[in-house]
Short mmCIF file of C-alpha atoms and ligand atoms in Angstrom, two decimals:
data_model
loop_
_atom_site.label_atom_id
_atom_site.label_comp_id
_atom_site.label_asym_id
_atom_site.label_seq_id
_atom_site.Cartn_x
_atom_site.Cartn_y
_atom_site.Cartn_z
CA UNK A 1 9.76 32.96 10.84
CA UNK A 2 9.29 29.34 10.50
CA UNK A 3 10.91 26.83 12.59
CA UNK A 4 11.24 24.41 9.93
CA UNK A 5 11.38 24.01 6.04
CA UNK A 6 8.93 20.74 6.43
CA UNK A 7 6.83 19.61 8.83
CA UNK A 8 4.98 16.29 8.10
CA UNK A 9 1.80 14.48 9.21
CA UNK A 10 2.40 10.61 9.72
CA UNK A 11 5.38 8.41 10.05
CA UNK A 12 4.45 5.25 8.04
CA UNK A 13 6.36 4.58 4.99
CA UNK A 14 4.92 7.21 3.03
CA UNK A 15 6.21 10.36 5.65
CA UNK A 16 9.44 8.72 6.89
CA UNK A 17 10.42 8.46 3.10
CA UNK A 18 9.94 11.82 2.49
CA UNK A 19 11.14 12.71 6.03
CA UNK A 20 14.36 11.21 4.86
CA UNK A 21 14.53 11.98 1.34
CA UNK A 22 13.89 15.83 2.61
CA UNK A 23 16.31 16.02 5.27
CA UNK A 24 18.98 13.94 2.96
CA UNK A 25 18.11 17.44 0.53
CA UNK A 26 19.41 19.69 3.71
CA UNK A 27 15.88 20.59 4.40
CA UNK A 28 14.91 20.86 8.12
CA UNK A 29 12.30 18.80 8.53
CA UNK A 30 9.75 17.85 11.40
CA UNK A 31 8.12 14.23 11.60
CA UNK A 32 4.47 14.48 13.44
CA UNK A 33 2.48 11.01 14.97
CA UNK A 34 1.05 10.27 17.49
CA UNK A 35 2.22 6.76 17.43
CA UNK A 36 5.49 4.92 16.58
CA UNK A 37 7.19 4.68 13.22
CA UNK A 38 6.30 2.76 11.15
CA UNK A 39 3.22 0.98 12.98
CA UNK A 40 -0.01 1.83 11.27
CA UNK A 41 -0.75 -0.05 7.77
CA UNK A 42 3.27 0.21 6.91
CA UNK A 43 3.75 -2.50 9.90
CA UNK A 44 1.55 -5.42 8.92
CA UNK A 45 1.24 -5.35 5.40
CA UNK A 46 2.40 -8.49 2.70
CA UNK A 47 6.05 -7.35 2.42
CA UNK A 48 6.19 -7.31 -1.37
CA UNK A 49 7.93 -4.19 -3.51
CA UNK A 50 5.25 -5.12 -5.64
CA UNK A 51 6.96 -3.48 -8.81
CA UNK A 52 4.67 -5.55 -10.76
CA UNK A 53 1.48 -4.06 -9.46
CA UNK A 54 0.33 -2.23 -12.53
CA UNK A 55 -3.08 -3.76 -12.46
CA UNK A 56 -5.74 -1.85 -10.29
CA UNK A 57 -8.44 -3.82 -8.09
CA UNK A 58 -10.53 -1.44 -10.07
CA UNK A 59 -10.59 -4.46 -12.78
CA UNK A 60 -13.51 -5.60 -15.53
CA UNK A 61 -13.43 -8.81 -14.24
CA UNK A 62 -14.99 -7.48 -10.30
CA UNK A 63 -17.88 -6.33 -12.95
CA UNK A 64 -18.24 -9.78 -14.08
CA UNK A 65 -17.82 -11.89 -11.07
CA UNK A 66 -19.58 -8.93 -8.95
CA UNK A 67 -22.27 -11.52 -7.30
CA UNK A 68 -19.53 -14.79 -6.87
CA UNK A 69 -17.22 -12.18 -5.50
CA UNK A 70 -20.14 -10.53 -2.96
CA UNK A 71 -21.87 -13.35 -1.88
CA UNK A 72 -19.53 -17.01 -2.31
CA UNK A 73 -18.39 -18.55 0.81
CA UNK A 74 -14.65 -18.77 -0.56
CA UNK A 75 -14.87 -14.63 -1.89
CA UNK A 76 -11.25 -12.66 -0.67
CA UNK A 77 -13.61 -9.42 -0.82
CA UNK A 78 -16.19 -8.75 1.57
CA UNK A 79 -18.09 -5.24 1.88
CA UNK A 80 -20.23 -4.39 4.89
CA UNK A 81 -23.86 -2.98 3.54
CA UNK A 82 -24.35 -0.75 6.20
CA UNK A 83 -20.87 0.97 4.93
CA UNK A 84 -21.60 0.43 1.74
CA UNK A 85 -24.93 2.66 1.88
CA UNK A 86 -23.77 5.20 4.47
CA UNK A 87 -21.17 6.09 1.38
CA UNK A 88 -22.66 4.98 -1.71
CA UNK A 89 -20.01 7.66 -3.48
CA UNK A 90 -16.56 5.74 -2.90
CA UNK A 91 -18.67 2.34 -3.87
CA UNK A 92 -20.06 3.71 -7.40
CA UNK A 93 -17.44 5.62 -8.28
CA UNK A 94 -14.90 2.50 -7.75
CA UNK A 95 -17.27 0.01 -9.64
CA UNK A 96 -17.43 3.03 -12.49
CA UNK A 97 -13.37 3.02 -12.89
CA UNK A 98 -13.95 -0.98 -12.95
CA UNK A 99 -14.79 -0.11 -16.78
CA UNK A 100 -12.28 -1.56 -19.53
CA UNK A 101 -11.37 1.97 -20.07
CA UNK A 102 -10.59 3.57 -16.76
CA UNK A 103 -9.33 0.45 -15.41
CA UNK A 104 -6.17 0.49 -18.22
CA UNK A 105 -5.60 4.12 -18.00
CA UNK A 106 -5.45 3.88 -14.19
CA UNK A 107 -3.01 0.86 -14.40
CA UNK A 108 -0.79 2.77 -16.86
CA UNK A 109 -0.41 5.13 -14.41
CA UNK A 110 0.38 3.28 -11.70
CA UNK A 111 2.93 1.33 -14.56
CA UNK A 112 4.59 4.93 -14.77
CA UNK A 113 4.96 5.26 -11.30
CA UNK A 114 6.28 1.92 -10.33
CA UNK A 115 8.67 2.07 -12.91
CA UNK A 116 10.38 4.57 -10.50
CA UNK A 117 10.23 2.73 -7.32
CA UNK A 118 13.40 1.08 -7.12
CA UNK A 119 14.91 4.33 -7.64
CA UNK A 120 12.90 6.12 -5.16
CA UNK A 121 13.41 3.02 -2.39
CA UNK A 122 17.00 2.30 -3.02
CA UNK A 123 18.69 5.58 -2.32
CA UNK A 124 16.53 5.52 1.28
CA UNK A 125 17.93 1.96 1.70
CA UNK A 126 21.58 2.10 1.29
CA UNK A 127 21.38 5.49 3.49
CA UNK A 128 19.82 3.97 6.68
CA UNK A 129 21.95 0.49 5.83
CA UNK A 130 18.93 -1.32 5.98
CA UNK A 131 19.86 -3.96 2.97
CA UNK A 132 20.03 -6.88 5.08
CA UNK A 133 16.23 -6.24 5.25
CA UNK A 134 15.20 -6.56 1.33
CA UNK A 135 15.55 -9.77 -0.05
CA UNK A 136 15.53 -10.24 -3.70
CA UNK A 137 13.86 -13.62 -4.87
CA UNK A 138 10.98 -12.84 -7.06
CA UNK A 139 6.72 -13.05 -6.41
CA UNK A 140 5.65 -16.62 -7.48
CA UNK A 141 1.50 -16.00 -8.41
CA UNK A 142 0.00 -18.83 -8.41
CA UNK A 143 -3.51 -20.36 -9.50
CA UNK A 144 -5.11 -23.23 -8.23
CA UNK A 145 -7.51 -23.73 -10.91
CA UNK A 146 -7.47 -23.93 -14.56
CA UNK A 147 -10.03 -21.82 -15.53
CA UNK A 148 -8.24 -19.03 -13.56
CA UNK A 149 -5.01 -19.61 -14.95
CA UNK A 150 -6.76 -18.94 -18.38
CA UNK A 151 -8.69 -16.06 -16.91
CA UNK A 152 -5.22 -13.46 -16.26
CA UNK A 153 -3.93 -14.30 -19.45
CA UNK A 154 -5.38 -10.78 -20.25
CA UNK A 155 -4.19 -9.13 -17.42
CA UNK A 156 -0.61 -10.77 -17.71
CA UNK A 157 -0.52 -9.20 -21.24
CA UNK A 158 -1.40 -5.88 -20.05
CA UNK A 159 1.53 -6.13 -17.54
CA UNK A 160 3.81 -7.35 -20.01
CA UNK A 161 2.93 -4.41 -22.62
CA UNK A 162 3.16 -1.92 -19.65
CA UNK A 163 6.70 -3.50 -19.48
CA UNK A 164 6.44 -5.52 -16.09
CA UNK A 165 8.53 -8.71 -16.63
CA UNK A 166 7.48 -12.09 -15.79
CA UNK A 167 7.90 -15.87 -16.84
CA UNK A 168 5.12 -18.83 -16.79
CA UNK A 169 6.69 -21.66 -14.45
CA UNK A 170 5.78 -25.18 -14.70
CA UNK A 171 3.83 -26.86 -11.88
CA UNK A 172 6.78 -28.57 -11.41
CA UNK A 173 9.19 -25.92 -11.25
CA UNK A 174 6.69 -23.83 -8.55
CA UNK A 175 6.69 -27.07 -6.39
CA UNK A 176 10.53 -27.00 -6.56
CA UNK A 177 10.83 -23.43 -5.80
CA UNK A 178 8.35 -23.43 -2.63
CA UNK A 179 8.10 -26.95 -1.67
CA UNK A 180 6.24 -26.05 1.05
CA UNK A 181 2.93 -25.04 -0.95
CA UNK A 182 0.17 -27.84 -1.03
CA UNK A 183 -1.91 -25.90 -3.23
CA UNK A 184 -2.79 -27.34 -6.86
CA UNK A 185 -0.84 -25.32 -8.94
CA UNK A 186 -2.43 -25.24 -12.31
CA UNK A 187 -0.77 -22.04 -13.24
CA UNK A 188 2.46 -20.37 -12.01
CA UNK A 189 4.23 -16.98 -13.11
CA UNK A 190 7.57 -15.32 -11.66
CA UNK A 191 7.77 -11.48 -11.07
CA UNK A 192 11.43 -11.75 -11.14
CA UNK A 193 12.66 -8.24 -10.47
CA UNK A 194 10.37 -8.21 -7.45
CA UNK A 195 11.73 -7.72 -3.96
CA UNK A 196 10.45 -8.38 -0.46
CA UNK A 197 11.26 -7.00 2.83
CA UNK A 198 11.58 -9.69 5.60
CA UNK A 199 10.26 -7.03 8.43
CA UNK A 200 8.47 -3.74 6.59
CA UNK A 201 7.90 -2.34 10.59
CA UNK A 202 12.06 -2.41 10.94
CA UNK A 203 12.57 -1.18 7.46
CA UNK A 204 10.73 2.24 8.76
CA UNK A 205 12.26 2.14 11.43
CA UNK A 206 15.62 2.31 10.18
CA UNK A 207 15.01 5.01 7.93
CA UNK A 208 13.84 6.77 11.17
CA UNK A 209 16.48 6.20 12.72
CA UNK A 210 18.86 7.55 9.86
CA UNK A 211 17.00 10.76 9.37
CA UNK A 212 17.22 11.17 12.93
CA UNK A 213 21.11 10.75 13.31
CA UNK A 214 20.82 13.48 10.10
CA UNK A 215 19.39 15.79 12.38
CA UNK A 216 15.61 15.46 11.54
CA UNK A 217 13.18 16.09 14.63
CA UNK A 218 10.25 14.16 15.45
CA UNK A 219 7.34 15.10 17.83
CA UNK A 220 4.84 12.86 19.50
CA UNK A 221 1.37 13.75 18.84
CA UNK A 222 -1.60 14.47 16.75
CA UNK A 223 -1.96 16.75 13.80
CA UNK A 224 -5.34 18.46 13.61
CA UNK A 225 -5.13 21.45 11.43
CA UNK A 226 -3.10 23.48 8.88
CA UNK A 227 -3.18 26.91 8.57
CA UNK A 228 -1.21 28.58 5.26
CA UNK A 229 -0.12 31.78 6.54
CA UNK A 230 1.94 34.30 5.18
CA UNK A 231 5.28 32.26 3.51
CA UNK A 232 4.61 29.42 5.79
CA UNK A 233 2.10 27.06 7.29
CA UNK A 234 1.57 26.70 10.72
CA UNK A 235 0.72 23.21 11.76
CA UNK A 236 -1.50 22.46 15.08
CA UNK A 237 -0.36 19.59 16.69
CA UNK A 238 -1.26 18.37 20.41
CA UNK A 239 -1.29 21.76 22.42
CA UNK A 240 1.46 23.30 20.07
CA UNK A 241 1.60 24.97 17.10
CA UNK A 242 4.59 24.10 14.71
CA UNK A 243 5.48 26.90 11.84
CA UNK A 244 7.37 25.29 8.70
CA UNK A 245 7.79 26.56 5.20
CA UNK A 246 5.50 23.79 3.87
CA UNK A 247 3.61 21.03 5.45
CA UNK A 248 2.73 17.36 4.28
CA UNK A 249 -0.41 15.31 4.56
CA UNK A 250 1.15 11.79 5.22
CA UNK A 251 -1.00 9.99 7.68
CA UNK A 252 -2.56 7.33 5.33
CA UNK A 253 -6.19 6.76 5.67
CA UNK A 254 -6.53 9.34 7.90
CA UNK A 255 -5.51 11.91 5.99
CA UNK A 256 -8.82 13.12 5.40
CA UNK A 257 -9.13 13.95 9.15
CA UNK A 258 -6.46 17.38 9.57
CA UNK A 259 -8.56 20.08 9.02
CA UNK A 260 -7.38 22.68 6.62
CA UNK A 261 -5.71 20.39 4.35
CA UNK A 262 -7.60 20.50 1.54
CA UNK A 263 -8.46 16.43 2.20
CA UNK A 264 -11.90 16.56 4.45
CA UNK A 265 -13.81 15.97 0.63
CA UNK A 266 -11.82 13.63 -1.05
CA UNK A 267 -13.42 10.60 -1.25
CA UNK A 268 -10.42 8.91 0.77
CA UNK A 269 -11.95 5.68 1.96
CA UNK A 270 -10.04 2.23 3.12
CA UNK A 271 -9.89 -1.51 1.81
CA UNK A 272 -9.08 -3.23 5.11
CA UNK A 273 -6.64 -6.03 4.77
CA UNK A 274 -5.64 -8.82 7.89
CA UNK A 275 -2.74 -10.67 8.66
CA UNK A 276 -1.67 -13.63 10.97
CA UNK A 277 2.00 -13.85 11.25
CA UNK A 278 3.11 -17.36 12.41
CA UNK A 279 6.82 -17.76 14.18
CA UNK A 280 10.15 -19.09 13.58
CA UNK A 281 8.96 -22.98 13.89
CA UNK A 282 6.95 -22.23 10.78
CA UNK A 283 8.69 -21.44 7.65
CA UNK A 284 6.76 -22.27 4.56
CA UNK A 285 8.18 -19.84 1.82
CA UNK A 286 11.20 -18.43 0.27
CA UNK A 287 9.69 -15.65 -1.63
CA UNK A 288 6.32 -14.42 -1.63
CA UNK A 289 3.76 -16.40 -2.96
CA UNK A 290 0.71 -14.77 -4.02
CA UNK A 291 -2.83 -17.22 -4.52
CA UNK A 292 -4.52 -15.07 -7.13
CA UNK A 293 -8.13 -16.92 -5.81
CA UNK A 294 -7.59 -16.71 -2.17
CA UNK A 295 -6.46 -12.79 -2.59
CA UNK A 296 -3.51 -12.93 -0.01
CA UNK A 297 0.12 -13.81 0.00
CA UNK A 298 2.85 -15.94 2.00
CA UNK A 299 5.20 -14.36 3.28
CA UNK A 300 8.51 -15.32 4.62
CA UNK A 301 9.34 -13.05 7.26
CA UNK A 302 12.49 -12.43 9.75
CA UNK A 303 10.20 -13.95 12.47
CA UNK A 304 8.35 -17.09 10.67
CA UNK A 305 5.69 -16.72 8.11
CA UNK A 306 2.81 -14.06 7.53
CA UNK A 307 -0.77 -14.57 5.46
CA UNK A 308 -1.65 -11.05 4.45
CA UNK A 309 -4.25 -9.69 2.45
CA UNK A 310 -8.00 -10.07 0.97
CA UNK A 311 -9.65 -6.93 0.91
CA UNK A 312 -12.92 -6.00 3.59
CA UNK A 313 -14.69 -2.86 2.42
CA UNK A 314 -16.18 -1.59 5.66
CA UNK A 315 -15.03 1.52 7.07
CA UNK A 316 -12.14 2.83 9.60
CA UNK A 317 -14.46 2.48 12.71
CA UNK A 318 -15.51 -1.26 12.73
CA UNK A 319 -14.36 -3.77 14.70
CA UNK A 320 -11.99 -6.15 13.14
CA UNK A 321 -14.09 -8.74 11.53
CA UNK A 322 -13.34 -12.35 13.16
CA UNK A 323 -14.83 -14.11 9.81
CA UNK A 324 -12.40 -12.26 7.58
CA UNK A 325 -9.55 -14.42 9.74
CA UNK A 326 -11.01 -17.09 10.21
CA UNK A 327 -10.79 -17.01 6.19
CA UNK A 328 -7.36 -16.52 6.26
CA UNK A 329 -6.49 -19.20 8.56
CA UNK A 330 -8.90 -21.79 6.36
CA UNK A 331 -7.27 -20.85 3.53
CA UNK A 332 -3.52 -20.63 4.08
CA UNK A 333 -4.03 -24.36 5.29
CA UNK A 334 -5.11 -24.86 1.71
CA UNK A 335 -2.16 -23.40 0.87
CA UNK A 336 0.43 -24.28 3.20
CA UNK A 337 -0.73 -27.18 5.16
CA UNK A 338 -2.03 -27.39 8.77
CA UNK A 339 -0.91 -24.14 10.46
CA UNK A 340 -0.05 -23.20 14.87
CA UNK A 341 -1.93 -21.02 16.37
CA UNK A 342 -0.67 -17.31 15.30
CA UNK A 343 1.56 -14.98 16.89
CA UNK A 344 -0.60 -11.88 16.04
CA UNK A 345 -3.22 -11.05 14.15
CA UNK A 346 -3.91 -7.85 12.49
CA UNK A 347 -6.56 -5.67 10.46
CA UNK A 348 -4.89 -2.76 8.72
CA UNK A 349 -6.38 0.18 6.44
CA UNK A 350 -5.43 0.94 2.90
CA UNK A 351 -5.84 4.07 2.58
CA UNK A 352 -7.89 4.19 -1.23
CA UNK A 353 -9.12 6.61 -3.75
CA UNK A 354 -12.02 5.04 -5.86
CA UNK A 355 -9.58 5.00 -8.97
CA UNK A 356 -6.86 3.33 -7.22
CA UNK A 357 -4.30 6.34 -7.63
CA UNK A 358 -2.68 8.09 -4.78
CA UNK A 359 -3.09 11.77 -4.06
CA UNK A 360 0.70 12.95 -5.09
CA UNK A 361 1.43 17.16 -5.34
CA UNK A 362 0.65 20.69 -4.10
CA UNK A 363 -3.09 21.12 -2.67
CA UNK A 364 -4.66 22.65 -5.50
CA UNK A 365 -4.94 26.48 -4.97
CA UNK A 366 -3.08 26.49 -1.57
CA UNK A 367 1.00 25.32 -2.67
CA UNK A 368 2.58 25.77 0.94
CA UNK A 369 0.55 21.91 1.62
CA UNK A 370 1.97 18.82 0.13
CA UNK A 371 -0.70 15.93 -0.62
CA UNK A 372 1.19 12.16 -0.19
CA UNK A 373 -1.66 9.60 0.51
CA UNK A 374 -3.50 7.18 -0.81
CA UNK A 375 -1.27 4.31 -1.77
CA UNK A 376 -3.81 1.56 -1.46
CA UNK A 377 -1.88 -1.74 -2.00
CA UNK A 378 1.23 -0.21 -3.06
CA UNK A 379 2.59 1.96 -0.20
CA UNK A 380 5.43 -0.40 1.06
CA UNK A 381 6.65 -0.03 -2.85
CA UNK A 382 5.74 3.21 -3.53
CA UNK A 383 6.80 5.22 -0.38
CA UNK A 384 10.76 5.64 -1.67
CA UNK A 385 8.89 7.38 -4.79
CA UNK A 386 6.57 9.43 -3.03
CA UNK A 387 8.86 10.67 -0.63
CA UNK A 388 11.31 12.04 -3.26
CA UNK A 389 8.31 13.93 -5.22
CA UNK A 390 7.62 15.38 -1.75
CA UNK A 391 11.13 16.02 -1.31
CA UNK A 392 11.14 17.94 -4.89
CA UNK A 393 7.66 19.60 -4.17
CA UNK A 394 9.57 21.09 -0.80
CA UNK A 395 12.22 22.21 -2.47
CA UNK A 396 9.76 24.19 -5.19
CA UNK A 397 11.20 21.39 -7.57
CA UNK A 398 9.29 19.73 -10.83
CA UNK A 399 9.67 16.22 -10.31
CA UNK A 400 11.00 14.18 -13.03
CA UNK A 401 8.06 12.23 -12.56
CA UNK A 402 4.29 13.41 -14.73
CA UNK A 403 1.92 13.60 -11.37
CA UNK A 404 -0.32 16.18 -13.07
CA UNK A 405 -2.88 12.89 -13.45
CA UNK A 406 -2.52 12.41 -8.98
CA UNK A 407 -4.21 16.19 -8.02
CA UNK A 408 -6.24 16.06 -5.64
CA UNK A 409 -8.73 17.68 -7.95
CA UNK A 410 -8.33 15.50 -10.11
CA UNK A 411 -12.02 13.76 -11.74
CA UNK A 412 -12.05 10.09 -9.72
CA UNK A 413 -15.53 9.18 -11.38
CA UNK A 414 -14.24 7.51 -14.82
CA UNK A 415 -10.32 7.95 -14.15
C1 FAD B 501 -3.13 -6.68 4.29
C2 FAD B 501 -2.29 -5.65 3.57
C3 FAD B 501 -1.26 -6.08 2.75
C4 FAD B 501 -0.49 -5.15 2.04
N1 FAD B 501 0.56 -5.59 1.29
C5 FAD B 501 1.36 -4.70 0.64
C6 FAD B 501 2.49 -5.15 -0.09
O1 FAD B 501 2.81 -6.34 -0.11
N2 FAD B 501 3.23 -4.23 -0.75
C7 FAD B 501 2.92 -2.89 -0.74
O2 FAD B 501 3.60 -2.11 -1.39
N3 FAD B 501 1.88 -2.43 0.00
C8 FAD B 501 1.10 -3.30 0.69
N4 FAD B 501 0.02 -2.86 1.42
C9 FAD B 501 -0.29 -1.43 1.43
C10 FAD B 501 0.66 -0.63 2.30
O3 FAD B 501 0.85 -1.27 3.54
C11 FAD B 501 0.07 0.78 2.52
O4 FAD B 501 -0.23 1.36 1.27
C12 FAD B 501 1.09 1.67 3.22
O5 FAD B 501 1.50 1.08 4.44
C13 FAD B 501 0.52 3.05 3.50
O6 FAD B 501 1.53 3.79 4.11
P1 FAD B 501 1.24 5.21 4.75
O7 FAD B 501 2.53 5.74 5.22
O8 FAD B 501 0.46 6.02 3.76
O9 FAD B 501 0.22 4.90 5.93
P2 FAD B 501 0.45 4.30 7.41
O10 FAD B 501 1.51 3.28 7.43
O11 FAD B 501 -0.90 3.89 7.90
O12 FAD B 501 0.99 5.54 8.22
C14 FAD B 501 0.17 6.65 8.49
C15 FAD B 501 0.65 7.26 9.78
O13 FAD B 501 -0.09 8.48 9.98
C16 FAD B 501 -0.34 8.61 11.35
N5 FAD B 501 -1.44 9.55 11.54
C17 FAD B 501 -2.77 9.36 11.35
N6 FAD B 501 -3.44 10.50 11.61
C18 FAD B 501 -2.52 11.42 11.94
C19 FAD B 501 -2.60 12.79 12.31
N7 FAD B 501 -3.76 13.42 12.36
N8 FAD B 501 -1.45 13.44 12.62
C20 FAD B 501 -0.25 12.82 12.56
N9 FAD B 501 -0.12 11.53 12.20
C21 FAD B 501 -1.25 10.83 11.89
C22 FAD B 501 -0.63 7.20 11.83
O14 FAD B 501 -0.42 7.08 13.24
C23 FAD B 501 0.38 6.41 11.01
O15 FAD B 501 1.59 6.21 11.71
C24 FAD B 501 -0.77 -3.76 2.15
C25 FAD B 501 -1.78 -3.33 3.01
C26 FAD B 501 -2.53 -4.26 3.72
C27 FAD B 501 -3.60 -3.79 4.64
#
């Protein structure tokens, strides 16, 4: 007899969502990490509900600029050889979906899924009464130069026909919005509907904290297998062994590491992204403000100001790369002016498929496991989403949602 209906690997955004979505179902449901909610990639990331976010990495244009992008001094993407050639797979088969074609069927999926974000995010919200926490102000994208304000004219009419709203600003108006920015703004365009969340760590929190005053149990530790037996999986965890009526793979870029689960194959790799937050004496922003050539955002935070983003290609195991800051810091006094010395700073994994989808549904061929990963640049938006699916897959629901396109045997080479 199992103990639970759920059990669930990983407490980041992606597992407390469902956690909560689950246990807001009736479901009894049983959170597993080893560490605190809410403090792996979901803790440091750029704070955006990037509802806008249609447009994969995975772009024609990394084709084109391929060398500037590798090799200039100023380049927001960096990839570590040694990586790259130890997994040659992930590296070709994300340069492959980089094709006109895969790159606009892979954003119109990701348009179908962030249509439902709000809706997935908001319910979770008002439960845990954590709307003091989401600010609604917009994402201000800016470009410094000319010739890269002309260059995402394309992409800003894909967004527009995938139905992502957004209105060009004047250089004038952007200065007047966020007079903080000393950046030359030769190009400036408002995401209005998009939110932010002033402390992405607390928001997880909170929702941990509601699903545990609904009952829902958490346990301290380590998954390292599931086993489908019988009507039930049975879920090894520390020195215990946890039976539940289904189980989820949550844990973000590791989710290729619980034996069992279907995930040791996938080509689940990470595009490491920094931070450095600065504190209360430095407040820069109102809203998000995204430098499309630097590859990172300003964010204003409850506690000052974070610089997050770029994207390292390098691996889970190596060291946090000191040049990849050093960047940041050089460039978000381009931005912003002369910056303090940072509170913290941070290297995080985003936990990416070579096309730039998550991994959404029922492992193929075994339906007791529940596949949520993968969420690359989007988690923090898509988690409220991904946690109702879950919720639905628990219950032995369809979702309203078309996820047939996010198996995990799906075909990644060519999207
Ligand atoms: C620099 C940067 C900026 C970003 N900006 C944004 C943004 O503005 N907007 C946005 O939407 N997204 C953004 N993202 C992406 C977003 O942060 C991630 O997609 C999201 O946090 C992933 O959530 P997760 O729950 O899948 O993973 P995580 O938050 O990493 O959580 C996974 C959890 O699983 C646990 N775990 C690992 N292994 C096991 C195991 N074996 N057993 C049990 N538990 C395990 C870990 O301890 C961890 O707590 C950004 C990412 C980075 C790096």
């Amino acid at each position: 007899m199992a103990e639970f209906d759920v059990a669930i690997a990983g407490a980041g955004i992606v597992g407390v969502s469902a956690a909560l979505w689950a246990r807001m179902r009736g479901l009894s449901v049983v959170l597993i990490d080893p560490a605190a909610p809410g403090s792996g990639t979901s803790y440091g990331n750029a704070c955006t509900l990037a509802t806008y976010g249609c447009l994969p990495v995975n772009d024609p244009a990394v084709l084109r600029d391929l060398p500037t992008l590798l090799f200039g001094r100023d380049s927001p993407l960096s990839i570590s050889w040694r990586h790259a050639l130890r997994h040659p797979r992930w590296m070709l088969t994300f340069l492959a979906n980089c094709r006109a074609g895969p790159s606009g069927r892979i954003a119109a999926q990701l348009a179908t899924l962030l249509a439902h974000a709000d809706g997935g995010l908001n319910p979770l919200i008002e439960a845990a009464g954590a709307q003091d926490l989401v600010k609604a102000r917009g994402q201000l994208t800016v470009w410094s130069t000319g010739k890269a304000g002309e260059a995402a004219e394309a992409g800003l009419a894909r967004r527009r026909a995938l139905g992502v709203s957004w209105r060009e600003v004047s250089a004038a108006e952007a200065r007047e919005m966020e007079p903080g920015l000393v950046l030359p703004v030769a190009r400036a365009v408002l995401f209005d509907d998009a939110r932010h969340v002033s402390d992405p760590e607390a928001l997880v929190q909170r929702f941990h904290a509601r699903f545990t005053e609904l009952g829902g149990e958490s346990v301290v530790a380590q998954v390292s297998e599931m086993r489908e037996r019988g009507d039930g999986v049975e879920v090894v965890a520390g020195g215990q062994v946890i039976g539940a009526g289904r189980a989820v793979v949550a844990a973000g870029a590791f989710s290729g590491r619980i034996a069992g689960a279907g995930t040791a194959r996938l080509p689940l790799g990470t595009e490491r992204g920094y931070h450095l937050q600065f504190g209360h004496d430095v407040r820069r922003v109102a809203r998000p403000v995204g430098w499309a050539e630097g590859g990172f955002y300003a964010s204003p935070m409850a506690r000052g100001t974070r610089l997050a983003g770029t994207v390292e290609i390098a691996g889970l195991e190596a060291a946090a790369n000191r040049g990849r800051l050093a960047y940041l810091r050089r460039r978000g006094e381009e931005m912003l002016g002369p910056l303090p010395g940072p509170e913290s700073e941070w290297l995080g994994f985003r936990p990416t498929l070579p096309d730039s989808l998550p991994v959404i549904g029922v492992r193929p061929g075994a339906e007791r496991i529940i596949h949520a990963f993968g969420h690359q640049h989007l988690g923090l938006t898509l988690g409220g989403v991904t946690g109702r699916i879950v919720a639905d897959l628990a219950e032995g629901r369809q979702p309203n949602i078309d996820i047939s396109g996010l198996r995990a045997d799906r075909r990644f080479w060519g999207a």
